[in-house]
């Protein structure tokens, strides 16, 4: 797909429509793009390469844009293989090409490749350093842990373009017409959710810049309404709920727990005008449930006890949420057990390891199916929520 950026800045990234799992774990029904950019000036710079799955198409695009010229610099924003796989190949193609990176880039890079004349190629940059290409000037800002320690972003001063590495990225290829927000949210919370403080540090640096365009390493080039994207990242990275609503996440073995949560949803809708959403944890993609959990202010968890432990899918979900830095939410628990129910206690054990969580009482115990007594308890919980 041909994407126009500016007369001097060219898109040479590639859509991967056939990828099933990103990072071996996240479903990508609309694929993903590996973005790569070329700046043509007196000196020519490539910003990042692409995944091994996209090498041939990327090289074709690169050669087409170069029109016989050579690459002078490769900016290495991020070493994760979906962006770094072709560094060695590009070094071999352009023996005089310099590699622009920071201390951590150059510390990690030999773990990925043996590059000829590595020491001679290295151009070490620190926060605020600039490299002049001609009319274009690249200014570098370190963005450690957004998403790996060596990540840095590049601001091109003439055209006011921010090459933002993984930040502001989104799942889905560039030829898919879909809104940015939901797949960008799923991408953000699952991939960099844990690193809110580091994203805040990057946003603080970005406020000093006039940005006309954001060029991330995945997903569309953002060239309108930049404040909207920055605002969303501000909200997400501070763990602020977007929706003052209630998300019920139910894991059900035979359907009784899910039926009970349908009942709770009905009660909640009756009692307030907040948005209430019910997700079947057994059927829904886990990364989407995580994304939704961050969106809402209140989370209700419902699960059975299994082998005297927490039902495995709920355990996995909660451990993942904790790993992503989930915090600053209201939470309520509903358990189901025909005998010896323990799920509420086990869910609490994980939630108490999260920060700034407000536990809403009562905790409800269902014995196999709802009865008059447990329906009354759910009513009480709905009232409090
Ligand atoms: Fe798209 Fe962290 O790599």
mmCIF file of C-alpha atoms and ligand atoms in Angstrom:
data_model
loop_
_atom_site.group_PDB
_atom_site.id
_atom_site.type_symbol
_atom_site.label_atom_id
_atom_site.label_comp_id
_atom_site.label_asym_id
_atom_site.label_seq_id
_atom_site.Cartn_x
_atom_site.Cartn_y
_atom_site.Cartn_z
ATOM 1 C CA UNK A 1 0.000 0.000 0.000
ATOM 2 C CA UNK A 2 1.316 3.461 -0.951
ATOM 3 C CA UNK A 3 1.199 5.928 1.951
ATOM 4 C CA UNK A 4 2.183 9.537 1.363
ATOM 5 C CA UNK A 5 3.879 11.251 4.293
ATOM 6 C CA UNK A 6 5.709 14.292 2.875
ATOM 7 C CA UNK A 7 7.819 14.964 -0.217
ATOM 8 C CA UNK A 8 10.992 14.021 1.660
ATOM 9 C CA UNK A 9 9.713 11.488 4.187
ATOM 10 C CA UNK A 10 8.635 8.216 2.623
ATOM 11 C CA UNK A 11 6.717 5.287 4.071
ATOM 12 C CA UNK A 12 8.479 2.017 3.304
ATOM 13 C CA UNK A 13 6.670 -0.186 5.835
ATOM 14 C CA UNK A 14 4.806 -3.380 5.076
ATOM 15 C CA UNK A 15 1.356 -4.752 5.943
ATOM 16 C CA UNK A 16 1.334 -8.305 7.312
ATOM 17 C CA UNK A 17 -2.183 -9.606 6.797
ATOM 18 C CA UNK A 18 -1.360 -13.243 7.523
ATOM 19 C CA UNK A 19 0.077 -12.988 11.016
ATOM 20 C CA UNK A 20 -2.112 -14.886 13.485
ATOM 21 C CA UNK A 21 -0.408 -14.063 16.802
ATOM 22 C CA UNK A 22 1.571 -10.883 17.510
ATOM 23 C CA UNK A 23 4.422 -11.556 19.950
ATOM 24 C CA UNK A 24 3.228 -15.172 19.863
ATOM 25 C CA UNK A 25 0.256 -14.305 22.061
ATOM 26 C CA UNK A 26 -2.074 -11.565 20.802
ATOM 27 C CA UNK A 27 -4.616 -12.376 18.108
ATOM 28 C CA UNK A 28 -4.534 -9.870 15.265
ATOM 29 C CA UNK A 29 -7.645 -10.476 13.145
ATOM 30 C CA UNK A 30 -6.680 -7.589 10.865
ATOM 31 C CA UNK A 31 -2.945 -8.326 10.854
ATOM 32 C CA UNK A 32 -0.343 -5.727 11.724
ATOM 33 C CA UNK A 33 1.908 -3.279 9.908
ATOM 34 C CA UNK A 34 5.666 -3.060 10.394
ATOM 35 C CA UNK A 35 6.354 0.602 9.740
ATOM 36 C CA UNK A 36 9.653 1.822 8.385
ATOM 37 C CA UNK A 37 10.510 5.284 7.082
ATOM 38 C CA UNK A 38 13.020 6.904 4.757
ATOM 39 C CA UNK A 39 14.131 10.537 4.902
ATOM 40 C CA UNK A 40 15.660 11.817 1.655
ATOM 41 C CA UNK A 41 18.002 14.763 2.029
ATOM 42 C CA UNK A 42 21.728 15.384 1.398
ATOM 43 C CA UNK A 43 22.150 12.436 3.708
ATOM 44 C CA UNK A 44 19.632 9.610 3.579
ATOM 45 C CA UNK A 45 18.292 8.021 6.750
ATOM 46 C CA UNK A 46 16.163 4.922 7.243
ATOM 47 C CA UNK A 47 14.205 4.782 10.475
ATOM 48 C CA UNK A 48 13.905 1.152 11.534
ATOM 49 C CA UNK A 49 13.674 -2.019 9.478
ATOM 50 C CA UNK A 50 10.870 -4.593 9.456
ATOM 51 C CA UNK A 51 10.076 -8.130 10.606
ATOM 52 C CA UNK A 52 11.575 -11.171 8.851
ATOM 53 C CA UNK A 53 8.116 -11.857 7.404
ATOM 54 C CA UNK A 54 8.230 -8.618 5.424
ATOM 55 C CA UNK A 55 11.836 -8.390 4.197
ATOM 56 C CA UNK A 56 11.315 -8.772 0.451
ATOM 57 C CA UNK A 57 8.514 -6.240 0.131
ATOM 58 C CA UNK A 58 10.371 -3.776 2.348
ATOM 59 C CA UNK A 59 13.548 -4.053 0.232
ATOM 60 C CA UNK A 60 11.552 -3.477 -2.938
ATOM 61 C CA UNK A 61 10.005 -0.344 -1.471
ATOM 62 C CA UNK A 62 13.340 0.886 -0.145
ATOM 63 C CA UNK A 63 15.083 0.371 -3.491
ATOM 64 C CA UNK A 64 12.199 2.072 -5.304
ATOM 65 C CA UNK A 65 12.454 5.185 -3.135
ATOM 66 C CA UNK A 66 16.273 5.316 -3.148
ATOM 67 C CA UNK A 67 16.473 5.483 -6.958
ATOM 68 C CA UNK A 68 20.043 4.192 -6.882
ATOM 69 C CA UNK A 69 21.235 6.302 -3.947
ATOM 70 C CA UNK A 70 22.809 4.857 -0.807
ATOM 71 C CA UNK A 71 21.594 4.840 2.770
ATOM 72 C CA UNK A 72 23.826 6.915 5.083
ATOM 73 C CA UNK A 73 22.147 6.257 8.428
ATOM 74 C CA UNK A 74 19.899 3.630 9.996
ATOM 75 C CA UNK A 75 18.154 4.915 13.114
ATOM 76 C CA UNK A 76 17.514 1.991 15.464
ATOM 77 C CA UNK A 77 14.579 3.075 17.629
ATOM 78 C CA UNK A 78 13.858 -0.361 19.022
ATOM 79 C CA UNK A 79 15.550 -3.761 18.854
ATOM 80 C CA UNK A 80 12.516 -6.006 19.111
ATOM 81 C CA UNK A 81 12.774 -8.321 16.086
ATOM 82 C CA UNK A 82 9.619 -6.998 14.397
ATOM 83 C CA UNK A 83 11.684 -3.854 13.731
ATOM 84 C CA UNK A 84 15.292 -4.951 13.917
ATOM 85 C CA UNK A 85 15.358 -8.156 11.892
ATOM 86 C CA UNK A 86 16.900 -6.556 8.800
ATOM 87 C CA UNK A 87 19.615 -4.456 10.451
ATOM 88 C CA UNK A 88 22.381 -6.863 9.455
ATOM 89 C CA UNK A 89 21.066 -7.179 5.911
ATOM 90 C CA UNK A 90 21.004 -3.391 5.507
ATOM 91 C CA UNK A 91 24.551 -3.122 6.901
ATOM 92 C CA UNK A 92 25.725 -5.665 4.331
ATOM 93 C CA UNK A 93 23.937 -3.827 1.513
ATOM 94 C CA UNK A 94 25.424 -0.456 2.538
ATOM 95 C CA UNK A 95 28.928 -1.039 3.956
ATOM 96 C CA UNK A 96 29.395 2.672 4.751
ATOM 97 C CA UNK A 97 26.051 3.059 6.505
ATOM 98 C CA UNK A 98 26.184 4.291 10.117
ATOM 99 C CA UNK A 99 23.936 2.959 12.865
ATOM 100 C CA UNK A 100 22.335 5.541 15.140
ATOM 101 C CA UNK A 101 21.487 4.249 18.603
ATOM 102 C CA UNK A 102 21.996 4.806 22.303
ATOM 103 C CA UNK A 103 24.156 3.017 24.831
ATOM 104 C CA UNK A 104 21.596 0.300 25.429
ATOM 105 C CA UNK A 105 20.971 -0.179 21.715
ATOM 106 C CA UNK A 106 24.653 -0.865 21.181
ATOM 107 C CA UNK A 107 24.900 -3.038 24.284
ATOM 108 C CA UNK A 108 22.049 -5.303 23.133
ATOM 109 C CA UNK A 109 22.620 -5.281 19.377
ATOM 110 C CA UNK A 110 25.488 -7.850 19.351
ATOM 111 C CA UNK A 111 23.068 -10.298 21.015
ATOM 112 C CA UNK A 112 21.039 -10.128 17.815
ATOM 113 C CA UNK A 113 23.708 -9.867 15.092
ATOM 114 C CA UNK A 114 27.391 -9.958 14.327
ATOM 115 C CA UNK A 115 27.872 -6.854 12.257
ATOM 116 C CA UNK A 116 31.041 -6.140 10.289
ATOM 117 C CA UNK A 117 32.909 -3.071 11.470
ATOM 118 C CA UNK A 118 30.338 -2.563 14.190
ATOM 119 C CA UNK A 119 32.514 -0.160 16.175
ATOM 120 C CA UNK A 120 33.108 2.079 13.151
ATOM 121 C CA UNK A 121 29.439 2.218 12.288
ATOM 122 C CA UNK A 122 28.179 3.261 15.685
ATOM 123 C CA UNK A 123 26.848 6.807 16.139
ATOM 124 C CA UNK A 124 26.005 7.054 19.815
ATOM 125 C CA UNK A 125 23.244 9.508 20.739
ATOM 126 C CA UNK A 126 21.904 10.724 24.063
ATOM 127 C CA UNK A 127 18.766 12.588 25.055
ATOM 128 C CA UNK A 128 18.537 15.839 23.073
ATOM 129 C CA UNK A 129 21.332 15.054 20.601
ATOM 130 C CA UNK A 130 20.814 16.107 17.013
ATOM 131 C CA UNK A 131 22.037 14.854 13.648
ATOM 132 C CA UNK A 132 21.713 17.056 10.578
ATOM 133 C CA UNK A 133 20.819 15.360 7.300
ATOM 134 C CA UNK A 134 20.749 18.587 5.252
ATOM 135 C CA UNK A 135 17.529 20.528 5.599
ATOM 136 C CA UNK A 136 16.207 17.909 7.975
ATOM 137 C CA UNK A 137 17.480 17.526 11.529
ATOM 138 C CA UNK A 138 16.880 14.487 13.689
ATOM 139 C CA UNK A 139 16.581 15.111 17.415
ATOM 140 C CA UNK A 140 16.583 12.101 19.712
ATOM 141 C CA UNK A 141 14.729 11.464 22.970
ATOM 142 C CA UNK A 142 15.247 8.381 25.076
ATOM 143 C CA UNK A 143 12.055 6.467 25.922
ATOM 144 C CA UNK A 144 13.255 3.567 28.084
ATOM 145 C CA UNK A 145 10.657 0.827 28.688
ATOM 146 C CA UNK A 146 8.257 2.153 26.108
ATOM 147 C CA UNK A 147 8.541 -0.796 25.455
ATOM 148 C CA UNK A 148 12.113 -2.116 25.918
ATOM 149 C CA UNK A 149 15.022 -0.414 27.721
ATOM 150 C CA UNK A 150 16.746 0.818 24.547
ATOM 151 C CA UNK A 151 13.700 2.470 22.974
ATOM 152 C CA UNK A 152 14.177 6.015 21.723
ATOM 153 C CA UNK A 153 12.035 8.318 19.628
ATOM 154 C CA UNK A 154 13.134 10.763 16.935
ATOM 155 C CA UNK A 155 11.753 14.217 16.207
ATOM 156 C CA UNK A 156 12.381 15.667 12.769
ATOM 157 C CA UNK A 157 12.559 19.407 13.321
ATOM 158 C CA UNK A 158 11.865 20.781 9.832
ATOM 159 C CA UNK A 159 8.632 18.923 9.169
ATOM 160 C CA UNK A 160 7.756 18.513 12.867
ATOM 161 C CA UNK A 161 7.297 14.760 12.656
ATOM 162 C CA UNK A 162 7.626 12.524 15.706
ATOM 163 C CA UNK A 163 8.817 8.994 14.977
ATOM 164 C CA UNK A 164 7.370 7.504 18.124
ATOM 165 C CA UNK A 165 8.629 3.877 18.099
ATOM 166 C CA UNK A 166 5.989 1.558 19.649
ATOM 167 C CA UNK A 167 4.119 4.474 21.245
ATOM 168 C CA UNK A 168 0.830 5.429 19.534
ATOM 169 C CA UNK A 169 0.882 2.122 17.662
ATOM 170 C CA UNK A 170 -2.093 -0.029 16.835
ATOM 171 C CA UNK A 171 -2.860 -3.560 15.656
ATOM 172 C CA UNK A 172 -4.252 -3.896 12.132
ATOM 173 C CA UNK A 173 -2.766 -3.283 8.700
ATOM 174 C CA UNK A 174 -2.852 0.163 7.155
ATOM 175 C CA UNK A 175 -5.352 -0.768 4.442
ATOM 176 C CA UNK A 176 -8.026 -1.582 7.044
ATOM 177 C CA UNK A 177 -10.549 1.204 7.539
ATOM 178 C CA UNK A 178 -11.187 1.024 11.277
ATOM 179 C CA UNK A 179 -11.154 3.605 14.035
ATOM 180 C CA UNK A 180 -7.886 3.954 15.942
ATOM 181 C CA UNK A 181 -9.056 3.755 19.514
ATOM 182 C CA UNK A 182 -10.109 0.195 20.315
ATOM 183 C CA UNK A 183 -7.200 -1.638 18.697
ATOM 184 C CA UNK A 184 -4.768 1.050 19.925
ATOM 185 C CA UNK A 185 -6.110 0.553 23.466
ATOM 186 C CA UNK A 186 -5.739 -3.234 23.224
ATOM 187 C CA UNK A 187 -2.208 -2.750 21.872
ATOM 188 C CA UNK A 188 -1.278 -0.182 24.537
ATOM 189 C CA UNK A 189 -2.483 -2.018 27.657
ATOM 190 C CA UNK A 190 -1.252 -5.427 26.593
ATOM 191 C CA UNK A 191 2.154 -4.321 25.368
ATOM 192 C CA UNK A 192 3.195 -1.254 27.366
ATOM 193 C CA UNK A 193 0.454 -1.097 30.038
ATOM 194 C CA UNK A 194 2.908 -1.898 32.805
ATOM 195 C CA UNK A 195 5.072 1.112 31.969
ATOM 196 C CA UNK A 196 2.733 4.033 32.602
ATOM 197 C CA UNK A 197 5.388 6.065 34.435
ATOM 198 C CA UNK A 198 7.786 5.742 31.525
ATOM 199 C CA UNK A 199 5.058 6.691 29.033
ATOM 200 C CA UNK A 200 4.332 9.764 31.171
ATOM 201 C CA UNK A 201 8.024 10.701 31.022
ATOM 202 C CA UNK A 202 7.916 10.462 27.231
ATOM 203 C CA UNK A 203 4.716 12.532 27.022
ATOM 204 C CA UNK A 204 6.362 15.222 29.152
ATOM 205 C CA UNK A 205 9.199 15.430 26.663
ATOM 206 C CA UNK A 206 6.684 15.544 23.805
ATOM 207 C CA UNK A 207 4.851 18.548 25.282
ATOM 208 C CA UNK A 208 7.942 20.652 24.513
ATOM 209 C CA UNK A 209 7.597 19.860 20.809
ATOM 210 C CA UNK A 210 5.276 21.133 18.139
ATOM 211 C CA UNK A 211 4.110 17.912 16.523
ATOM 212 C CA UNK A 212 2.370 17.917 13.156
ATOM 213 C CA UNK A 213 2.521 14.206 12.583
ATOM 214 C CA UNK A 214 3.186 11.035 14.576
ATOM 215 C CA UNK A 215 4.795 8.117 12.764
ATOM 216 C CA UNK A 216 4.654 4.997 14.974
ATOM 217 C CA UNK A 217 6.192 1.595 14.291
ATOM 218 C CA UNK A 218 2.764 -0.052 13.925
ATOM 219 C CA UNK A 219 -0.533 1.274 12.654
ATOM 220 C CA UNK A 220 -1.542 4.426 10.835
ATOM 221 C CA UNK A 221 0.392 7.671 10.526
ATOM 222 C CA UNK A 222 -1.414 10.182 12.731
ATOM 223 C CA UNK A 223 -1.555 13.555 11.005
ATOM 224 C CA UNK A 224 -4.736 15.179 12.343
ATOM 225 C CA UNK A 225 -6.008 16.009 15.789
ATOM 226 C CA UNK A 226 -2.699 15.113 17.475
ATOM 227 C CA UNK A 227 -4.019 16.333 20.883
ATOM 228 C CA UNK A 228 -6.632 13.573 20.870
ATOM 229 C CA UNK A 229 -3.988 10.828 20.640
ATOM 230 C CA UNK A 230 -1.777 12.498 23.246
ATOM 231 C CA UNK A 231 -4.809 12.885 25.551
ATOM 232 C CA UNK A 232 -5.666 9.199 25.224
ATOM 233 C CA UNK A 233 -2.077 8.244 26.061
ATOM 234 C CA UNK A 234 -2.185 10.627 29.027
ATOM 235 C CA UNK A 235 -5.326 8.949 30.363
ATOM 236 C CA UNK A 236 -4.091 5.423 29.745
ATOM 237 C CA UNK A 237 -0.619 5.937 31.168
ATOM 238 C CA UNK A 238 -2.029 7.451 34.372
ATOM 239 C CA UNK A 239 -4.375 4.467 34.802
ATOM 240 C CA UNK A 240 -7.405 6.778 34.747
ATOM 241 C CA UNK A 241 -10.648 4.978 33.830
ATOM 242 C CA UNK A 242 -12.216 6.290 30.631
ATOM 243 C CA UNK A 243 -15.738 5.185 31.477
ATOM 244 C CA UNK A 244 -17.517 5.571 34.822
ATOM 245 C CA UNK A 245 -19.240 2.267 34.130
ATOM 246 C CA UNK A 246 -19.225 -1.334 35.305
ATOM 247 C CA UNK A 247 -17.569 -4.242 33.565
ATOM 248 C CA UNK A 248 -18.644 -7.722 34.684
ATOM 249 C CA UNK A 249 -16.168 -10.435 33.754
ATOM 250 C CA UNK A 250 -17.683 -13.882 34.269
ATOM 251 C CA UNK A 251 -15.977 -17.258 33.951
ATOM 252 C CA UNK A 252 -18.586 -20.013 33.881
ATOM 253 C CA UNK A 253 -18.161 -23.798 33.595
ATOM 254 C CA UNK A 254 -21.772 -24.862 32.991
ATOM 255 C CA UNK A 255 -23.469 -21.526 32.513
ATOM 256 C CA UNK A 256 -24.854 -20.930 36.029
ATOM 257 C CA UNK A 257 -22.297 -18.264 36.961
ATOM 258 C CA UNK A 258 -22.862 -16.506 33.641
ATOM 259 C CA UNK A 259 -26.659 -16.620 34.092
ATOM 260 C CA UNK A 260 -26.225 -15.086 37.554
ATOM 261 C CA UNK A 261 -24.133 -12.277 36.057
ATOM 262 C CA UNK A 262 -26.787 -11.620 33.405
ATOM 263 C CA UNK A 263 -29.118 -11.151 36.357
ATOM 264 C CA UNK A 264 -26.652 -8.776 38.040
ATOM 265 C CA UNK A 265 -26.343 -6.800 34.804
ATOM 266 C CA UNK A 266 -30.146 -6.483 34.633
ATOM 267 C CA UNK A 267 -30.231 -5.267 38.258
ATOM 268 C CA UNK A 268 -27.481 -2.717 37.638
ATOM 269 C CA UNK A 269 -29.185 -1.317 34.551
ATOM 270 C CA UNK A 270 -32.395 -1.010 36.553
ATOM 271 C CA UNK A 271 -30.696 0.871 39.367
ATOM 272 C CA UNK A 272 -28.494 3.339 37.475
ATOM 273 C CA UNK A 273 -27.788 4.859 34.106
ATOM 274 C CA UNK A 274 -24.126 3.844 34.144
ATOM 275 C CA UNK A 275 -22.878 1.775 31.256
ATOM 276 C CA UNK A 276 -22.806 -1.921 32.191
ATOM 277 C CA UNK A 277 -20.994 -4.492 30.084
ATOM 278 C CA UNK A 278 -20.845 -8.249 30.605
ATOM 279 C CA UNK A 279 -17.984 -10.290 29.138
ATOM 280 C CA UNK A 280 -17.811 -14.084 28.945
ATOM 281 C CA UNK A 281 -14.195 -14.699 29.932
ATOM 282 C CA UNK A 282 -14.343 -18.228 28.560
ATOM 283 C CA UNK A 283 -15.153 -17.066 25.032
ATOM 284 C CA UNK A 284 -13.663 -13.568 24.693
ATOM 285 C CA UNK A 285 -10.073 -12.957 23.645
ATOM 286 C CA UNK A 286 -8.069 -12.366 26.823
ATOM 287 C CA UNK A 287 -6.189 -9.329 25.496
ATOM 288 C CA UNK A 288 -9.525 -7.646 24.706
ATOM 289 C CA UNK A 289 -10.846 -8.387 28.222
ATOM 290 C CA UNK A 290 -7.685 -6.793 29.643
ATOM 291 C CA UNK A 291 -8.178 -3.748 27.436
ATOM 292 C CA UNK A 292 -11.820 -3.404 28.552
ATOM 293 C CA UNK A 293 -10.884 -3.840 32.223
ATOM 294 C CA UNK A 294 -8.660 -0.761 31.941
ATOM 295 C CA UNK A 295 -11.427 1.190 30.219
ATOM 296 C CA UNK A 296 -14.006 0.895 33.007
ATOM 297 C CA UNK A 297 -13.923 2.302 36.521
ATOM 298 C CA UNK A 298 -15.564 -0.722 38.193
ATOM 299 C CA UNK A 299 -14.841 -4.381 37.654
ATOM 300 C CA UNK A 300 -17.022 -7.254 38.898
ATOM 301 C CA UNK A 301 -15.351 -10.655 38.816
ATOM 302 C CA UNK A 302 -17.364 -13.875 38.910
ATOM 303 C CA UNK A 303 -15.807 -17.329 38.920
ATOM 304 C CA UNK A 304 -16.202 -20.853 40.218
ATOM 305 C CA UNK A 305 -13.777 -22.742 42.428
ATOM 306 C CA UNK A 306 -11.959 -25.529 40.589
ATOM 307 C CA UNK A 307 -9.749 -28.269 42.113
ATOM 308 C CA UNK A 308 -9.865 -26.262 45.347
ATOM 309 C CA UNK A 309 -8.245 -23.411 43.404
ATOM 310 C CA UNK A 310 -9.481 -20.471 41.401
ATOM 311 C CA UNK A 311 -10.967 -21.383 38.000
ATOM 312 C CA UNK A 312 -7.835 -21.325 35.768
ATOM 313 C CA UNK A 313 -9.043 -18.772 33.221
ATOM 314 C CA UNK A 314 -9.891 -16.275 35.967
ATOM 315 C CA UNK A 315 -6.544 -16.898 37.641
ATOM 316 C CA UNK A 316 -4.753 -16.288 34.344
ATOM 317 C CA UNK A 317 -6.772 -13.132 33.675
ATOM 318 C CA UNK A 318 -6.023 -11.675 37.117
ATOM 319 C CA UNK A 319 -2.317 -12.521 36.942
ATOM 320 C CA UNK A 320 -2.144 -10.857 33.527
ATOM 321 C CA UNK A 321 -3.991 -7.776 34.824
ATOM 322 C CA UNK A 322 -1.564 -7.531 37.721
ATOM 323 C CA UNK A 323 1.358 -7.891 35.308
ATOM 324 C CA UNK A 324 0.014 -4.988 33.231
ATOM 325 C CA UNK A 325 -0.012 -2.718 36.292
ATOM 326 C CA UNK A 326 -3.800 -2.685 36.773
ATOM 327 C CA UNK A 327 -4.731 -0.267 39.566
ATOM 328 C CA UNK A 328 -6.982 2.568 40.693
ATOM 329 C CA UNK A 329 -10.283 0.729 40.185
ATOM 330 C CA UNK A 330 -13.309 -0.423 42.189
ATOM 331 C CA UNK A 331 -13.699 -4.178 42.304
ATOM 332 C CA UNK A 332 -16.348 -6.659 43.478
ATOM 333 C CA UNK A 333 -16.352 -10.441 43.707
ATOM 334 C CA UNK A 334 -18.886 -13.192 43.095
ATOM 335 C CA UNK A 335 -17.967 -16.849 43.526
ATOM 336 C CA UNK A 336 -19.776 -20.052 42.729
ATOM 337 C CA UNK A 337 -19.215 -23.435 44.369
ATOM 338 C CA UNK A 338 -21.450 -26.430 44.954
ATOM 339 C CA UNK A 339 -19.154 -27.321 47.853
ATOM 340 C CA UNK A 340 -16.187 -25.524 49.524
ATOM 341 C CA UNK A 341 -16.285 -22.242 47.508
ATOM 342 C CA UNK A 342 -12.929 -20.454 47.689
ATOM 343 C CA UNK A 343 -12.829 -18.289 44.580
ATOM 344 C CA UNK A 344 -13.552 -14.963 46.319
ATOM 345 C CA UNK A 345 -10.674 -15.409 48.731
ATOM 346 C CA UNK A 346 -8.335 -16.478 45.932
ATOM 347 C CA UNK A 347 -9.347 -13.556 43.712
ATOM 348 C CA UNK A 348 -8.856 -11.196 46.658
ATOM 349 C CA UNK A 349 -5.371 -12.638 47.251
ATOM 350 C CA UNK A 350 -4.311 -11.481 43.778
ATOM 351 C CA UNK A 351 -6.169 -8.165 43.872
ATOM 352 C CA UNK A 352 -4.569 -7.167 47.184
ATOM 353 C CA UNK A 353 -1.245 -7.194 45.312
ATOM 354 C CA UNK A 354 -2.543 -4.386 43.057
ATOM 355 C CA UNK A 355 -2.332 -0.705 44.010
ATOM 356 C CA UNK A 356 -5.206 1.657 44.841
ATOM 357 C CA UNK A 357 -7.981 -0.909 44.540
ATOM 358 C CA UNK A 358 -11.258 -0.306 46.365
ATOM 359 C CA UNK A 359 -13.043 -3.556 47.214
ATOM 360 C CA UNK A 360 -16.835 -3.217 47.094
ATOM 361 C CA UNK A 361 -18.882 -5.296 49.556
ATOM 362 C CA UNK A 362 -20.738 -7.566 49.915
ATOM 363 C CA UNK A 363 -18.876 -10.429 48.329
ATOM 364 C CA UNK A 364 -21.443 -12.878 47.012
ATOM 365 C CA UNK A 365 -21.300 -16.663 47.208
ATOM 366 C CA UNK A 366 -23.581 -18.620 44.885
ATOM 367 C CA UNK A 367 -24.195 -22.257 45.698
ATOM 368 C CA UNK A 368 -24.511 -23.847 42.253
ATOM 369 C CA UNK A 369 -27.404 -21.627 41.045
ATOM 370 C CA UNK A 370 -29.024 -18.411 42.170
ATOM 371 C CA UNK A 371 -31.722 -18.830 44.811
ATOM 372 C CA UNK A 372 -33.823 -16.302 46.700
ATOM 373 C CA UNK A 373 -31.102 -15.656 49.257
ATOM 374 C CA UNK A 374 -28.251 -15.208 46.778
ATOM 375 C CA UNK A 375 -30.445 -13.149 44.457
ATOM 376 C CA UNK A 376 -31.007 -10.840 47.414
ATOM 377 C CA UNK A 377 -27.224 -10.622 47.966
ATOM 378 C CA UNK A 378 -26.730 -9.700 44.313
ATOM 379 C CA UNK A 379 -29.391 -6.997 44.727
ATOM 380 C CA UNK A 380 -27.389 -5.625 47.672
ATOM 381 C CA UNK A 381 -24.214 -5.620 45.630
ATOM 382 C CA UNK A 382 -25.986 -3.950 42.704
ATOM 383 C CA UNK A 383 -27.305 -1.297 45.078
ATOM 384 C CA UNK A 384 -23.811 -0.492 46.379
ATOM 385 C CA UNK A 385 -22.293 -0.469 42.881
HETATM 386 FE FE1 LIG B 1 6.734 -3.445 17.737
HETATM 387 FE FE2 LIG B 1 8.106 -3.509 20.922
HETATM 388 O O1 LIG B 1 7.941 -3.876 19.074
#
